[in-house]
Short mmCIF file of C-alpha atoms in Angstrom, two decimals:
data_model
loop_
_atom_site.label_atom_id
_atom_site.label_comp_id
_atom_site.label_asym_id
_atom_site.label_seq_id
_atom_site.Cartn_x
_atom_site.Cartn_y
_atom_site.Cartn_z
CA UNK A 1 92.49 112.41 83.81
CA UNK A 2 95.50 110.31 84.58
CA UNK A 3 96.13 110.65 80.87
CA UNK A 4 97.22 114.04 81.32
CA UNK A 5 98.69 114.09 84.53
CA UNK A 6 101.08 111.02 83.15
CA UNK A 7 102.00 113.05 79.51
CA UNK A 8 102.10 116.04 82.06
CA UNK A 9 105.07 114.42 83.81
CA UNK A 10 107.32 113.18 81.38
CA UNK A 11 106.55 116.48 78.89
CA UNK A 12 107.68 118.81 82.16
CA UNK A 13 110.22 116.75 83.47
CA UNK A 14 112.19 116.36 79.90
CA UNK A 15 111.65 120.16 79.13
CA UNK A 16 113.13 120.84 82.50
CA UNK A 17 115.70 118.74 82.56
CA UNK A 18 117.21 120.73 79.38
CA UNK A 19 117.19 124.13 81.51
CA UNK A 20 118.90 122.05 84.46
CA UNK A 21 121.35 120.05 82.19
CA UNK A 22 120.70 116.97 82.87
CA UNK A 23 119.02 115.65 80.08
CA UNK A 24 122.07 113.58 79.64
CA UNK A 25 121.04 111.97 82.93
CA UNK A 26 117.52 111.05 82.31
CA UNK A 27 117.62 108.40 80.57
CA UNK A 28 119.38 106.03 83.00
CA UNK A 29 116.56 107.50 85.76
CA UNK A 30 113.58 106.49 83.75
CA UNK A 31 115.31 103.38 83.33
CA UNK A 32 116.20 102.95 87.09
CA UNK A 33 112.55 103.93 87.65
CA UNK A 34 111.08 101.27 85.24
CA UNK A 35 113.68 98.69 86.99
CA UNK A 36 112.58 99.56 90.19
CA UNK A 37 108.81 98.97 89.47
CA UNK A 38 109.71 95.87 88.43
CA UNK A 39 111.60 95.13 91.97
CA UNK A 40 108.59 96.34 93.56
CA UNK A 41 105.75 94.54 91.71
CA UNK A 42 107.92 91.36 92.73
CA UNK A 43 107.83 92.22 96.32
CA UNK A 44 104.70 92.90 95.90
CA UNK A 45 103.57 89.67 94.39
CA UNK A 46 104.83 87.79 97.31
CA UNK A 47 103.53 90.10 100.18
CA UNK A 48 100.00 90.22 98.19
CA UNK A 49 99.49 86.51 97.33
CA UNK A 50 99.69 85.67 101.12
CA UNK A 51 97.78 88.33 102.39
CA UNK A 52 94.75 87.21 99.59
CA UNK A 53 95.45 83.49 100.63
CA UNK A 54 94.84 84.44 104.42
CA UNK A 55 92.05 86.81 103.58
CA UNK A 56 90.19 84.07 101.73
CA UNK A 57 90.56 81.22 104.45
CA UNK A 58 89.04 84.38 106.79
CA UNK A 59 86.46 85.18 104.29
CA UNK A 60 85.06 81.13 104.29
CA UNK A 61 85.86 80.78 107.93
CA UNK A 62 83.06 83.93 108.48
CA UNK A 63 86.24 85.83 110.37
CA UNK A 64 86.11 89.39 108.36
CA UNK A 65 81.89 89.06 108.57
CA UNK A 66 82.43 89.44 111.79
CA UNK A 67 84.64 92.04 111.81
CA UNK A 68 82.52 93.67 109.73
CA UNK A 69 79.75 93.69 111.66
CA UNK A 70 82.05 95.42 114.50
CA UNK A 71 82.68 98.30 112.42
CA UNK A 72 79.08 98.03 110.56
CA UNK A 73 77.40 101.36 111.83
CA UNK A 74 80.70 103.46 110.09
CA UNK A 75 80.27 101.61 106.78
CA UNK A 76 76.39 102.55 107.11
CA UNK A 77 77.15 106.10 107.39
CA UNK A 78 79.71 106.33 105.18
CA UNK A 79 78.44 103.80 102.31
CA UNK A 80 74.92 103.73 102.56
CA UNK A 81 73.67 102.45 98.97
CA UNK A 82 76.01 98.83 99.48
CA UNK A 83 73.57 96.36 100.58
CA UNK A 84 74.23 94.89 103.40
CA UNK A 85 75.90 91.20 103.25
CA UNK A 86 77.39 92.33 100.02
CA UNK A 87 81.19 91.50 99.50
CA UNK A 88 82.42 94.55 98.72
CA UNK A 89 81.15 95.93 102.90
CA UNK A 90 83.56 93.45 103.91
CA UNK A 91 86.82 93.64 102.00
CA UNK A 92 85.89 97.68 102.65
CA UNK A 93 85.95 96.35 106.24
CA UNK A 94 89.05 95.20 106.19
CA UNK A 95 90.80 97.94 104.09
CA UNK A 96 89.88 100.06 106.97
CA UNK A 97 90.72 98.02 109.90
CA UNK A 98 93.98 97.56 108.46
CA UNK A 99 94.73 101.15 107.81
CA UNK A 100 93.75 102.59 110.68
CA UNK A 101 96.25 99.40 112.44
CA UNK A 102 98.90 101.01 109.77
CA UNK A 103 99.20 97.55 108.32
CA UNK A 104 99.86 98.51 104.83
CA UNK A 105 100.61 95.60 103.44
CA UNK A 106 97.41 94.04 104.24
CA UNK A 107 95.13 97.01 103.54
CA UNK A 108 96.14 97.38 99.43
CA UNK A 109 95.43 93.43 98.71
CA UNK A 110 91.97 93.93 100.81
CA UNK A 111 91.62 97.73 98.79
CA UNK A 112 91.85 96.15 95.41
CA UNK A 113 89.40 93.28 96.62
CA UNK A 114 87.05 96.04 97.38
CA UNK A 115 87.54 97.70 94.53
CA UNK A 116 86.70 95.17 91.90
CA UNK A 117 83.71 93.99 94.68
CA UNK A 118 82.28 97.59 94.02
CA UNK A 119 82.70 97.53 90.24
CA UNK A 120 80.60 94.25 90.05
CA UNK A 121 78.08 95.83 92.39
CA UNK A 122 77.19 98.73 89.70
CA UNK A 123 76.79 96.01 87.40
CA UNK A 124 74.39 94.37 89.54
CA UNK A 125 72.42 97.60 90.11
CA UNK A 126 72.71 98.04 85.91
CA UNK A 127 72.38 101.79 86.90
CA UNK A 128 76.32 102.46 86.61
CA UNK A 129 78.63 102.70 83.29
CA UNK A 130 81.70 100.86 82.98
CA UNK A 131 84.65 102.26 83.46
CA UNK A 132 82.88 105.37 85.32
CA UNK A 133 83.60 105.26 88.88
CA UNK A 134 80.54 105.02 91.46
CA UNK A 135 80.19 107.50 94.09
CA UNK A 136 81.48 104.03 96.02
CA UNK A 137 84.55 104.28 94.99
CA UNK A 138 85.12 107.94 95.16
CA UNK A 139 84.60 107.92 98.93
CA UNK A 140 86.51 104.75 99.56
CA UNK A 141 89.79 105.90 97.29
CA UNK A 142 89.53 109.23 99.18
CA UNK A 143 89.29 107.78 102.52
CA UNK A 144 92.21 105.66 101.50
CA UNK A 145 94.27 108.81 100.24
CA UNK A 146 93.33 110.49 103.53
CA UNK A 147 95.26 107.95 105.52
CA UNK A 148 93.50 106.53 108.52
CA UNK A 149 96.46 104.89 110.40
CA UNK A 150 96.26 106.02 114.50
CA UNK A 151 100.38 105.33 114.71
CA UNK A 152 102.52 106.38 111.86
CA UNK A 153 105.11 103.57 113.10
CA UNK A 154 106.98 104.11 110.46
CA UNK A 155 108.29 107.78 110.99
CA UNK A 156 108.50 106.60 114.43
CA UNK A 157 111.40 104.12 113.26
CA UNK A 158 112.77 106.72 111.05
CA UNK A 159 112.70 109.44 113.58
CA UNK A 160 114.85 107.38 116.35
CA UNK A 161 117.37 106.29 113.93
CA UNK A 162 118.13 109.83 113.73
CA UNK A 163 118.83 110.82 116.96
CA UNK A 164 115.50 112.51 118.05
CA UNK A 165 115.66 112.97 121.95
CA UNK A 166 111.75 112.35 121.69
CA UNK A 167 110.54 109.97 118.49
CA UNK A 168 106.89 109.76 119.95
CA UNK A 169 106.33 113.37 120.58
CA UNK A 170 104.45 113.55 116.98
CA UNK A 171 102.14 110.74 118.38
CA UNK A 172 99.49 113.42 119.61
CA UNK A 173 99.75 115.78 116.95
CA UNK A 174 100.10 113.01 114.14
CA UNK A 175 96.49 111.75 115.34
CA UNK A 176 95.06 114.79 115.24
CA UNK A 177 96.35 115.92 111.96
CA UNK A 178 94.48 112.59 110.16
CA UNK A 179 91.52 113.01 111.74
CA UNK A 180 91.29 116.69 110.55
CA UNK A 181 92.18 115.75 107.02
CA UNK A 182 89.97 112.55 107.41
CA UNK A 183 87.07 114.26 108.34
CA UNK A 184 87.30 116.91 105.61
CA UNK A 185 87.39 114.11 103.45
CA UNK A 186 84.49 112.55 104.88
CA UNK A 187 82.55 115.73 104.52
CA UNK A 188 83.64 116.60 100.88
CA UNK A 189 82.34 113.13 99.87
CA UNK A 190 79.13 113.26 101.29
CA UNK A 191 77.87 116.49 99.99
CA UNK A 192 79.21 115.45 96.61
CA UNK A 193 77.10 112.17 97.53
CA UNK A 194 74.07 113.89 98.00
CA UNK A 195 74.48 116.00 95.30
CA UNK A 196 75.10 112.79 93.45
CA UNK A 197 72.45 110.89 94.25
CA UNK A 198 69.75 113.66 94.26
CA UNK B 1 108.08 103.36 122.17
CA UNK B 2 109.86 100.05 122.05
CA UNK B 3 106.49 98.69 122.46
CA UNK B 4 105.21 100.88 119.37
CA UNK B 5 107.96 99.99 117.12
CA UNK B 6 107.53 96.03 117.84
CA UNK B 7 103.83 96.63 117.76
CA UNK B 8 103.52 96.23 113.96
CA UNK B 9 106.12 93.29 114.22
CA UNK B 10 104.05 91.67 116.40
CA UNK B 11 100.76 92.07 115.38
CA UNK B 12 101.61 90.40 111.82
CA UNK B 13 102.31 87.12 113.45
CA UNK B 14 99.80 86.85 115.80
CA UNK B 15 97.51 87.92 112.70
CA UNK B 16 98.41 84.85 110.71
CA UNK B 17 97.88 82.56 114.27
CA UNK B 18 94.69 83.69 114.64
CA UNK B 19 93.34 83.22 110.59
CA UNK B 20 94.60 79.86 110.34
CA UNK B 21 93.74 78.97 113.63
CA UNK B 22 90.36 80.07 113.34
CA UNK B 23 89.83 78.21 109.97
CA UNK B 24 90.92 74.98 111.54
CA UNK B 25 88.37 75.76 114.06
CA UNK B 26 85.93 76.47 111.39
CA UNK B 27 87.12 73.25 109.55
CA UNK B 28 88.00 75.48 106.40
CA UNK B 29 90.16 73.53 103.80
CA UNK B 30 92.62 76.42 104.67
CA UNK B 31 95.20 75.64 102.32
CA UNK B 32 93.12 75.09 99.63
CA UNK B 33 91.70 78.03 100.10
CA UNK B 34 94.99 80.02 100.66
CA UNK B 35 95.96 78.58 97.27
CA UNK B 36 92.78 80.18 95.42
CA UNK B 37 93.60 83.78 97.67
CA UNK B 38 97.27 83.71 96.28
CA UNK B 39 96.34 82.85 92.68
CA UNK B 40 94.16 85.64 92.88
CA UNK B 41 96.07 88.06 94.64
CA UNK B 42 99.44 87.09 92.13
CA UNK B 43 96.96 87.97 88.86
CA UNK B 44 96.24 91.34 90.50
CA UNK B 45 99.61 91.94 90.87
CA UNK B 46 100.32 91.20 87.17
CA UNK B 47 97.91 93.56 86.01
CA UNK B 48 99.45 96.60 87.93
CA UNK B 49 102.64 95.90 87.05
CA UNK B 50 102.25 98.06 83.65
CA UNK B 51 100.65 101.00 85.35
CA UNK B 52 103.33 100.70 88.26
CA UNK B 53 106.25 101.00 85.62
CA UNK B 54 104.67 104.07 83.78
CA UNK B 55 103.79 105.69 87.08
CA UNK B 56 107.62 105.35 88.33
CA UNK B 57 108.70 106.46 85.40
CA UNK B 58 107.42 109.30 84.95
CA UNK B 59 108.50 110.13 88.89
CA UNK B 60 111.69 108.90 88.22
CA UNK B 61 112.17 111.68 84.69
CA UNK B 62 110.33 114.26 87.10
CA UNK B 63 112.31 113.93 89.79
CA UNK B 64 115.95 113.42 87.60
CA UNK B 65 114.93 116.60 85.68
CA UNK B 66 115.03 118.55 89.09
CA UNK B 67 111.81 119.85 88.65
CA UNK B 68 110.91 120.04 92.08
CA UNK B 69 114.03 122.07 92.93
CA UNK B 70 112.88 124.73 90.28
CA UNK B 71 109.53 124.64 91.99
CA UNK B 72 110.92 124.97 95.39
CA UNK B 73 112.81 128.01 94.23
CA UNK B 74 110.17 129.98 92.12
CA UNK B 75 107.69 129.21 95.22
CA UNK B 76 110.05 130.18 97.82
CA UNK B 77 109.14 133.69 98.26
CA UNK B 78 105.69 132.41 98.98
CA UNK B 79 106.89 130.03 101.33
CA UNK B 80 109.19 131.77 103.32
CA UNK B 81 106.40 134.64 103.63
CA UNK B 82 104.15 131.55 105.08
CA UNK B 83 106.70 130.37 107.21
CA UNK B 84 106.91 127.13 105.20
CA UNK B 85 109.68 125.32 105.01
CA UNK B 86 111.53 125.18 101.43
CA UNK B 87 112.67 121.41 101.43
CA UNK B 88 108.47 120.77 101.95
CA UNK B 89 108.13 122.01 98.59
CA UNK B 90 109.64 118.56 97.19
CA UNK B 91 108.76 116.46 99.50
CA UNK B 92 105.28 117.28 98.99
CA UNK B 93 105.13 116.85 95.33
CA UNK B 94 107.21 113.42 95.42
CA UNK B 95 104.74 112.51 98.07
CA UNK B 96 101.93 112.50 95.87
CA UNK B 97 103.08 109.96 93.72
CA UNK B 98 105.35 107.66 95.59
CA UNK B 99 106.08 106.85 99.38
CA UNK B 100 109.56 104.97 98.70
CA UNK B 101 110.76 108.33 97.32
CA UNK B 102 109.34 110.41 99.42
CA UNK B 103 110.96 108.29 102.34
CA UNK B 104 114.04 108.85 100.58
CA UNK B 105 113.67 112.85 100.90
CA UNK B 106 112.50 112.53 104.56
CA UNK B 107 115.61 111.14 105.37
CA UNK B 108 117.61 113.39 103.58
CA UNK B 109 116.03 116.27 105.51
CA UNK B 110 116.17 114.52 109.23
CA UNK B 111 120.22 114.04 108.12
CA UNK B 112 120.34 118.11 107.26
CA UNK B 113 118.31 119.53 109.69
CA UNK B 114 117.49 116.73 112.64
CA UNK B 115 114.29 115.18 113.15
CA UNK B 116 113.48 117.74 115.70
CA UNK B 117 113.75 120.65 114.50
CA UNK B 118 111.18 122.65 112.44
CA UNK B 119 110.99 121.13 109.22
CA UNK B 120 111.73 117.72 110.66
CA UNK B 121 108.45 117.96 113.10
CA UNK B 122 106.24 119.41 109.80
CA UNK B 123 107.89 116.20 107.95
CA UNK B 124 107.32 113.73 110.85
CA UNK B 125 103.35 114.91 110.54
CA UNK B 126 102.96 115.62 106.76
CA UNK B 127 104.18 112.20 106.40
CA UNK B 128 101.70 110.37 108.87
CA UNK B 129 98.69 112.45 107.46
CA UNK B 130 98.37 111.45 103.80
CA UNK B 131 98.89 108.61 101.37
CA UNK B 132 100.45 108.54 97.96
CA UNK B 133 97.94 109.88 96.00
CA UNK B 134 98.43 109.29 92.26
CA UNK B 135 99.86 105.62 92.98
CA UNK B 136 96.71 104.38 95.19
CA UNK B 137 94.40 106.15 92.44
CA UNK B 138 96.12 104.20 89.39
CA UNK B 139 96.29 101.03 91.14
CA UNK B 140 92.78 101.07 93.06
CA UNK B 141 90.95 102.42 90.06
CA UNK B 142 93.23 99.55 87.86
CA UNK B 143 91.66 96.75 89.70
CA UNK B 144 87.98 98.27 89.23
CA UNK B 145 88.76 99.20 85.36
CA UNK B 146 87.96 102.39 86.05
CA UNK B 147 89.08 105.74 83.12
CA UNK B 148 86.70 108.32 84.94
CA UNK B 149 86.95 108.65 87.97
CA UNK B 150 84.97 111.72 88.18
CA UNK B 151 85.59 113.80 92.11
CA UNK B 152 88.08 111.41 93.47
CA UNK B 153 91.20 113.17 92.62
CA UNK B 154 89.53 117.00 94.21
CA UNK B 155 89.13 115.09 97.24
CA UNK B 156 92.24 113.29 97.80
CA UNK B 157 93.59 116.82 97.35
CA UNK B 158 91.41 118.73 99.70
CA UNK B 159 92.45 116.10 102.31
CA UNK B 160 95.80 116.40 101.24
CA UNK B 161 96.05 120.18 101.41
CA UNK B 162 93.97 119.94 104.95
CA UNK B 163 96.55 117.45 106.40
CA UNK B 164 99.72 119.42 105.01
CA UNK B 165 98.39 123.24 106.37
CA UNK B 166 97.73 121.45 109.71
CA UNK B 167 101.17 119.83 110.05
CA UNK B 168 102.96 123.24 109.38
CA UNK B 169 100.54 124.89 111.48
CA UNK B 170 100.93 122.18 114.75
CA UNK B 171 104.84 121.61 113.93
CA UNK B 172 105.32 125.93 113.87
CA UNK B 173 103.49 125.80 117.58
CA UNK B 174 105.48 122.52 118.63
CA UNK B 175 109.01 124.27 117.61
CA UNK B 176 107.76 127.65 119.80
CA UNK B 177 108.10 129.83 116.94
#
């Protein structure tokens, strides 16, 4: 799938770019693009590596069990088939916590955790496929997508800078705009769960 | 809405305290084990770097070839007839596959048109709604070495598409149009 949506993008963008004229352009902007993955993988590499160190002195000091056991009913409902106990509940405990705090930074590291947690839990069932992702991860990535965060602080920030006479007024709205899309998310996946899972 | 702001400074600190605190407590070799997390978490970083660069790149041609100003221009009659805002057009599309960009654009339209206006309410929302779709699916599905990943991408759309009709709708009521 990706496949096709990558060849998609660079096949569209350089045909358009010769209607626009400025194919003579787009070289240095896949080249600032490639640079600037770079920049960010190395911020990234920092920011990462010390949320995984703190996540694994709170995974052997029992800290995210416990927070997992706070939010345990949700992860019930919503992933039912992940025993309980098993690694991937937690890290998908945290992922959440974190994104519904808006603490991105924490909530990737603790998403990717989760992620490779869930792909050596279809091993362990033997059932899955490599490579073929479990009705797991579908939910998870969608809830993800959906964005769970209660306070976009961000726009706040962004919002003041520029002069708004009220920055928080979106607040109210902004909450109830992710829960909508949140909960049609969390509908879509379980009817394709059940449909799934037969 | 000082307190929001400093909120997420805040909280990071206090989140550090309390894990290290708490593994002292616990007697946890804690930098031991913060050495094994890091190692770990620098190797995952590695292995997205590749995706990361091909994902940005093709944003990067996209977004240099002005595609998303064509798109904003054949679509506007649409738009306009739906009381959508032409500069969402963009924004939405560079959403999908990276926030930094997208940032960039939200910006550009609170400079333009003011954060509280119209299109700057729809963008305040739109923005707090969704995720970068196409960059969380790469990287996420990267670390699971996942190829097929069968309904995710409908359903990051749907909540996508739910999110963005809701912010125009609640931003048109909010602007008393």
């Amino acid at each position: 799938m990706l496949n096709y949506i990558w060849a998609v993008m660079i096949l569209l963008g350089i045909v358009c770019s010769i209607f626009t004229g400025r194919l003579d352009t787009l070289a240095q902007a896949a080249l600032n693009s490639a640079g600037d993955a770079v920049s960010l993988c190395i911020t990234m590499a920092g920011v990462v590596s010390l949320w995984m160190g703190l996540m694994e002195i709170a995974k052997e000091a029992g800290l995210i069990q416990r927070m997992t056991k706070g939010i345990g009913p949700f992860l019930d409902f919503l992933f039912p088939r992940i025993p309980k106990g098993h690694m991937a509940r937690e890290y998908i405990a945290t992922n959440l916590i974190a994104n519904i705090l808006g603490l991105g930074w924490v909530c990737t590291p603790a998403g990717l955790k989760a992620m490779e947690e869930l792909a050596r839990l279809e091993r362990e069932r033997g059932t899955g496929t490599p490579h073929i992702a479990s009705n797991e991860m579908c939910t998870f990535l969608i809830l993800n997508v959906s964005s769970l965060q209660l306070i976009p602080v961000n726009m706040l920030a962004y919002r003041s800078q520029y002069a708004s006479t009220n920055p928080t007024i979106i607040i109210g709205p902004a909450i109830l705009t992710t829960l909508i899309s949140t909960v049609a998310a969390v509908i879509y996946c379980k009817l394709k769960d059940r449909r799934a899972v037969g | 809405m000082k307190l929001l702001t400093s909120f997420s400074d805040i909280i990071i600190p206090c989140i550090i305290f309390g894990v290290v605190f708490y593994g002292i407590l616990k007697k946890i070799k804690v930098y031991e084990c913060f050495c094994k997390g890091a190692r770990e978490g620098l190797g995952t970083v590695v292995d997205i770097l590749p995706t990361l660069i091909g994902l940005m790149m093709g944003v990067g041609i996209l977004r240099g070839s002005g595609f998303f100003d064509i798109l904003g221009m054949v679509l506007e009659p649409v738009t306009a007839r739906l009381h959508i805002p032409t500069e969402l057009i963009p924004l939405l599309g560079v959403k999908m596959f990276s926030s930094s960009a997208a940032t960039g654009l939200v910006l550009d339209i609170f400079k333009t048109h003011g954060p509280d206006s119209y299109v700057g309410m729809a963008t305040s929302l739109m923005m707090s709604c969704t995720e970068t779709i196409f960059y969380t699916m790469s990287v996420y599905f990267l670390a699971a070495k996942v190829t097929k990943t069968r309904y995710t991408l409908k359903g990051a759309l749907l909540a996508t598409l739910v999110g963005t009709v809701i912010s125009i709708f609640l931003a048109f009521q909010m602007a008393g149009l």
